[in-house]
mmCIF file of C-alpha atoms in Angstrom:
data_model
loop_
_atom_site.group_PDB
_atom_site.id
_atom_site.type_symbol
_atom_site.label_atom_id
_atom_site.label_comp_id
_atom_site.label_asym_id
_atom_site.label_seq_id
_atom_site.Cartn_x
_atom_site.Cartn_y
_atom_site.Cartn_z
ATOM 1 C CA UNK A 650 0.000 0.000 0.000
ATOM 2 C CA UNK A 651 1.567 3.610 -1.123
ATOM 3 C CA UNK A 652 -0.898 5.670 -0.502
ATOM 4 C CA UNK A 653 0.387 6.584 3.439
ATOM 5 C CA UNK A 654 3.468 7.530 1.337
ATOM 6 C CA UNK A 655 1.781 9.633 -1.473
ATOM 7 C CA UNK A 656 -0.786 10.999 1.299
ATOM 8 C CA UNK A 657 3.087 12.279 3.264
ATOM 9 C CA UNK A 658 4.654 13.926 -0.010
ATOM 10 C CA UNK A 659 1.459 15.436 -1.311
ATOM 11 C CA UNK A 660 -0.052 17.178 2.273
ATOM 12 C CA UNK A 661 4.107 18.255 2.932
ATOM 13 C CA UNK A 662 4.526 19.779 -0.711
ATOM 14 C CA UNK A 663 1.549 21.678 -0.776
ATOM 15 C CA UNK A 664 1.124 22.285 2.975
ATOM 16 C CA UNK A 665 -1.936 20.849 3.689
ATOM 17 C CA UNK A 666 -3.707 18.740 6.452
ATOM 18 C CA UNK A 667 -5.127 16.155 4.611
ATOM 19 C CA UNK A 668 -5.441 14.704 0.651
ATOM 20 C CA UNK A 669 -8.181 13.240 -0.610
ATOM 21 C CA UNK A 670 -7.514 11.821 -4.073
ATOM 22 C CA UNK A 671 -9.643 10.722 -6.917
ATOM 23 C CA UNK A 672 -9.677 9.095 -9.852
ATOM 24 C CA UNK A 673 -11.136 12.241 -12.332
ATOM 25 C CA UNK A 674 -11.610 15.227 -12.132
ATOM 26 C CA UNK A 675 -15.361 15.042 -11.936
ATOM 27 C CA UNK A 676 -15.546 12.931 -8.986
ATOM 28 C CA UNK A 677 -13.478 15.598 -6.703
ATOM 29 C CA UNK A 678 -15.997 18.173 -8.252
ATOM 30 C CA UNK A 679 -18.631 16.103 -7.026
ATOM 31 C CA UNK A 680 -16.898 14.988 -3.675
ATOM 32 C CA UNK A 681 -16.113 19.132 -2.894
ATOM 33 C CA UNK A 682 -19.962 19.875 -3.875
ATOM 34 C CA UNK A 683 -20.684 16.943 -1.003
ATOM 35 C CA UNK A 684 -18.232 18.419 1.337
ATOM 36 C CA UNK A 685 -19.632 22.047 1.194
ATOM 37 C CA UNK A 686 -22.891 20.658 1.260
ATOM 38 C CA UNK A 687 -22.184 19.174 4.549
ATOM 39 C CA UNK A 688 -20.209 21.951 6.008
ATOM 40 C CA UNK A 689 -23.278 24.583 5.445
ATOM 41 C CA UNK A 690 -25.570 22.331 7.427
ATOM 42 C CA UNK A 691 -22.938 21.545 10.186
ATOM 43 C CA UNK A 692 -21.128 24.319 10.599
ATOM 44 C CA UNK A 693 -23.036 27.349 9.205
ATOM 45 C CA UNK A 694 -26.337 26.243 9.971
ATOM 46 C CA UNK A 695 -27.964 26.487 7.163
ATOM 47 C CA UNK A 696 -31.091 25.185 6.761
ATOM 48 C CA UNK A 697 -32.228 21.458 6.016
ATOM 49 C CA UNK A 698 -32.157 20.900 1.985
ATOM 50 C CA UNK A 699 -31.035 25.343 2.018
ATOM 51 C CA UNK A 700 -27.490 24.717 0.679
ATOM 52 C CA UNK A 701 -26.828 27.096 -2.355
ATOM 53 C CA UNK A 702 -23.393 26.038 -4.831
ATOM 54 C CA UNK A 703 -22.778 29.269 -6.521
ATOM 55 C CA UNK A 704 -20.720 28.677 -10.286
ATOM 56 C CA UNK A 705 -19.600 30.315 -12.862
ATOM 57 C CA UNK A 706 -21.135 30.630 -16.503
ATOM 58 C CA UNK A 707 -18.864 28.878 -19.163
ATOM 59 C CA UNK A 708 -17.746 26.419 -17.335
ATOM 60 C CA UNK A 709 -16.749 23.008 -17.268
ATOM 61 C CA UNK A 710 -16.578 20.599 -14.163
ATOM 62 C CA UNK A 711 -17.608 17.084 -15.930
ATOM 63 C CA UNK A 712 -20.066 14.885 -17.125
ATOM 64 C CA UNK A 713 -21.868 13.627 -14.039
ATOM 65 C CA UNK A 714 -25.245 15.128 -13.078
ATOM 66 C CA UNK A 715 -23.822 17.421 -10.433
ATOM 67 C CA UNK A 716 -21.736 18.812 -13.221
ATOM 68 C CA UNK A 717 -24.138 19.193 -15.780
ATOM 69 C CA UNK A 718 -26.237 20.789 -13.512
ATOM 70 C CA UNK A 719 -23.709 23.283 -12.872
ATOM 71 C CA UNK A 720 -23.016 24.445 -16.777
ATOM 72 C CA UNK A 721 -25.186 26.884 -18.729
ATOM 73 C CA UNK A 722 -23.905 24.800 -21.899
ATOM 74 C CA UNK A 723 -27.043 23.352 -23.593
ATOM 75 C CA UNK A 724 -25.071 20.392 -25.405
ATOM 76 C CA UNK A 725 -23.693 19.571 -22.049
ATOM 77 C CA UNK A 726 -27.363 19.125 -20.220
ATOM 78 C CA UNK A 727 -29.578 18.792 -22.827
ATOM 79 C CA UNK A 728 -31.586 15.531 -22.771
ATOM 80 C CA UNK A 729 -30.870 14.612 -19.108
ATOM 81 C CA UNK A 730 -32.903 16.637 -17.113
ATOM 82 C CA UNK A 731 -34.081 17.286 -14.459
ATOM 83 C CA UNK A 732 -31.448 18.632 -13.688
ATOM 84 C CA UNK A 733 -30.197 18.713 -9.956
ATOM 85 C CA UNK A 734 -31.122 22.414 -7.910
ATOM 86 C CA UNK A 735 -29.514 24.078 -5.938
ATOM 87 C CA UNK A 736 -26.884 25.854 -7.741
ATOM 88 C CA UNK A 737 -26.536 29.650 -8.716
ATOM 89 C CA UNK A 738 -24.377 30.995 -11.962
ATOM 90 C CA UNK A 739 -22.475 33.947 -11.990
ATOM 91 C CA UNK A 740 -20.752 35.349 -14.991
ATOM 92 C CA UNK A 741 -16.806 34.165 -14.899
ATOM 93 C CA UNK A 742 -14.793 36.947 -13.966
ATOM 94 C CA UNK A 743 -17.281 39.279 -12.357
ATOM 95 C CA UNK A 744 -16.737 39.793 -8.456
ATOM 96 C CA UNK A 745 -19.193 42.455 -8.716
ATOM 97 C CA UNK A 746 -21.745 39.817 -9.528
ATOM 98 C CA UNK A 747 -20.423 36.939 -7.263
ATOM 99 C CA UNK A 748 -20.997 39.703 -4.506
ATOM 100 C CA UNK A 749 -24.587 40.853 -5.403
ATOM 101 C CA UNK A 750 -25.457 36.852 -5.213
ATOM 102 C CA UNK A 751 -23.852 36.321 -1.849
ATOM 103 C CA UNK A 752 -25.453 39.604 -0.551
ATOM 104 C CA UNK A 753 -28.629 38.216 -1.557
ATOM 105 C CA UNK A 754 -28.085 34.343 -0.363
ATOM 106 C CA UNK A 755 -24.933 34.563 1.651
ATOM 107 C CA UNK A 756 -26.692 32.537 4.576
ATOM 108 C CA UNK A 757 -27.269 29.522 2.721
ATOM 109 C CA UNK A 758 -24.018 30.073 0.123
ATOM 110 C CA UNK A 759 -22.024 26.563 1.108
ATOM 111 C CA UNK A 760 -19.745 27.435 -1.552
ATOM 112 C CA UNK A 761 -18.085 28.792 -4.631
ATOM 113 C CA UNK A 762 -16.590 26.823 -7.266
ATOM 114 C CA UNK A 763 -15.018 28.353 -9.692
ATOM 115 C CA UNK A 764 -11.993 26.771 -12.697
ATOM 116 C CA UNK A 765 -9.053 29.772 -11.940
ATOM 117 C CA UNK A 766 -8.717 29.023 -16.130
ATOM 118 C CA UNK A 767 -11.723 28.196 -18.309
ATOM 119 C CA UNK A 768 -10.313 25.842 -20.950
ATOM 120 C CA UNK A 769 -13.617 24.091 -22.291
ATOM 121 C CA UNK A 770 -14.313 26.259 -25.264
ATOM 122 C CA UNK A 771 -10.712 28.125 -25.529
ATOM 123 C CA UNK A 772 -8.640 30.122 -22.945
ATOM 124 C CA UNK A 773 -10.380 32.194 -20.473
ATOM 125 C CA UNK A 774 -7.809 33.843 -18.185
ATOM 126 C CA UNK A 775 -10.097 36.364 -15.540
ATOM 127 C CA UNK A 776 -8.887 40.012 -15.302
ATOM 128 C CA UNK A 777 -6.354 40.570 -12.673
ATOM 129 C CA UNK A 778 -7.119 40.254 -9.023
ATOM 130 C CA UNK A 779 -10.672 38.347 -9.644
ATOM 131 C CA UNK A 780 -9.248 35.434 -7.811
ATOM 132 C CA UNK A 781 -8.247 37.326 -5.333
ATOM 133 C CA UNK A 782 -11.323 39.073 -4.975
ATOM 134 C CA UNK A 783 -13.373 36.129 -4.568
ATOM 135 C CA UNK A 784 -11.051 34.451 -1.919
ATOM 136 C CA UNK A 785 -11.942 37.842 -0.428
ATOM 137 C CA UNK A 786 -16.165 37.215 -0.476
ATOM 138 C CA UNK A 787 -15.875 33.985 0.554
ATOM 139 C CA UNK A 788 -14.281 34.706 3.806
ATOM 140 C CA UNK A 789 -16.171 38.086 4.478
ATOM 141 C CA UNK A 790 -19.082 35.777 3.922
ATOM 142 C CA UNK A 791 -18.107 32.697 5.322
ATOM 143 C CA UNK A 792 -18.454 30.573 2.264
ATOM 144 C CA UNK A 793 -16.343 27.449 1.082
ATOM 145 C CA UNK A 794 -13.814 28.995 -2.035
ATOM 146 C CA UNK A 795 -13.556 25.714 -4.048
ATOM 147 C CA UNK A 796 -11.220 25.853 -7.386
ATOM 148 C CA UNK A 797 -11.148 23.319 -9.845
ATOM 149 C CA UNK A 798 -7.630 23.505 -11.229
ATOM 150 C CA UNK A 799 -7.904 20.550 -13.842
ATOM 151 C CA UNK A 800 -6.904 23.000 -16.606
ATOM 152 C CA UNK A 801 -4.452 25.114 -14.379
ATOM 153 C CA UNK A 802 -3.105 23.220 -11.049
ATOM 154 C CA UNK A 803 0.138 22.082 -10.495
ATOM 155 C CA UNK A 804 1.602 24.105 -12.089
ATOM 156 C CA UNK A 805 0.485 23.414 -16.008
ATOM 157 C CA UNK A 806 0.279 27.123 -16.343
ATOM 158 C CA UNK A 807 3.895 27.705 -15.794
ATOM 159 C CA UNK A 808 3.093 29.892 -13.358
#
């Protein structure tokens, strides 16, 4: 059994408690959807079935329900529905936006999840400081920042 020795490496490289890995990229979308889901009814109280996923438009997390439900993409959902509630889209790059929504549902916002580089349909790099900004609503409104970094993490940037 590696994985006590990949679990070591991985938490000490990227300075983190814990690793929980997964097989596609899909699955950890859907795992961190679960996760928030669970954290806004244990730890920020929200209310029974309340739990709000906010998104971004454009994007791309997978071809499970969850993530279908998430896009805004036609040929992704089309033909599957209903599709599953409880998620809110913002447009990418817009912290104006992403704050209007969280002013308006901040008490049942879980979470954000958001790809830091939109690769589905091209490159879409957000203006500077969007990231940053976001990080910054999440906290001020207690809400789970979650980053799918298939496209970008790592390192595959470059950067």
């Amino acid at each position: 059994d590696k994985f006590a020795d990949f679990a070591e490496v991985i938490t000490k490289t990227l300075k983190y408690d814990r690793v929980l890995p997964m097989n596609t990229g899909a699955e950890a979308v859907e795992t961190a959807i679960k996760l928030a889901r669970r954290w806004g009814y244990e730890r920020k109280n929200i209310p029974k079935d309340k739990a709000i996923i906010i998104c971004v438009e454009g994007n791309f997390h997978g071809r499970t329900m969850a993530c279908i439900s998430l896009s805004d993409d036609p040929s992704s959902f089309a033909g599957y529905g209903p599709m599953l509630p409880g998620f809110v889209r913002v447009p990418f790059g817009d912290a104006k936006a992403l704050a209007e929504v969280l002013k308006q549902h901040g008490k049942n916002v879980a979470g954000f999840l958001c790809e830091p580089i939109q690769g589905e349909c091209g490159v879409n790099i957000p203006p500077p400081g969007y990231l940053k900004k976001v990080q910054a609503l999440c906290k001020q409104h207690n809400v789970l920042y979650m980053s799918d970094e298939v496209q970008s993490g790592l390192g595959r940037t470059g950067k």
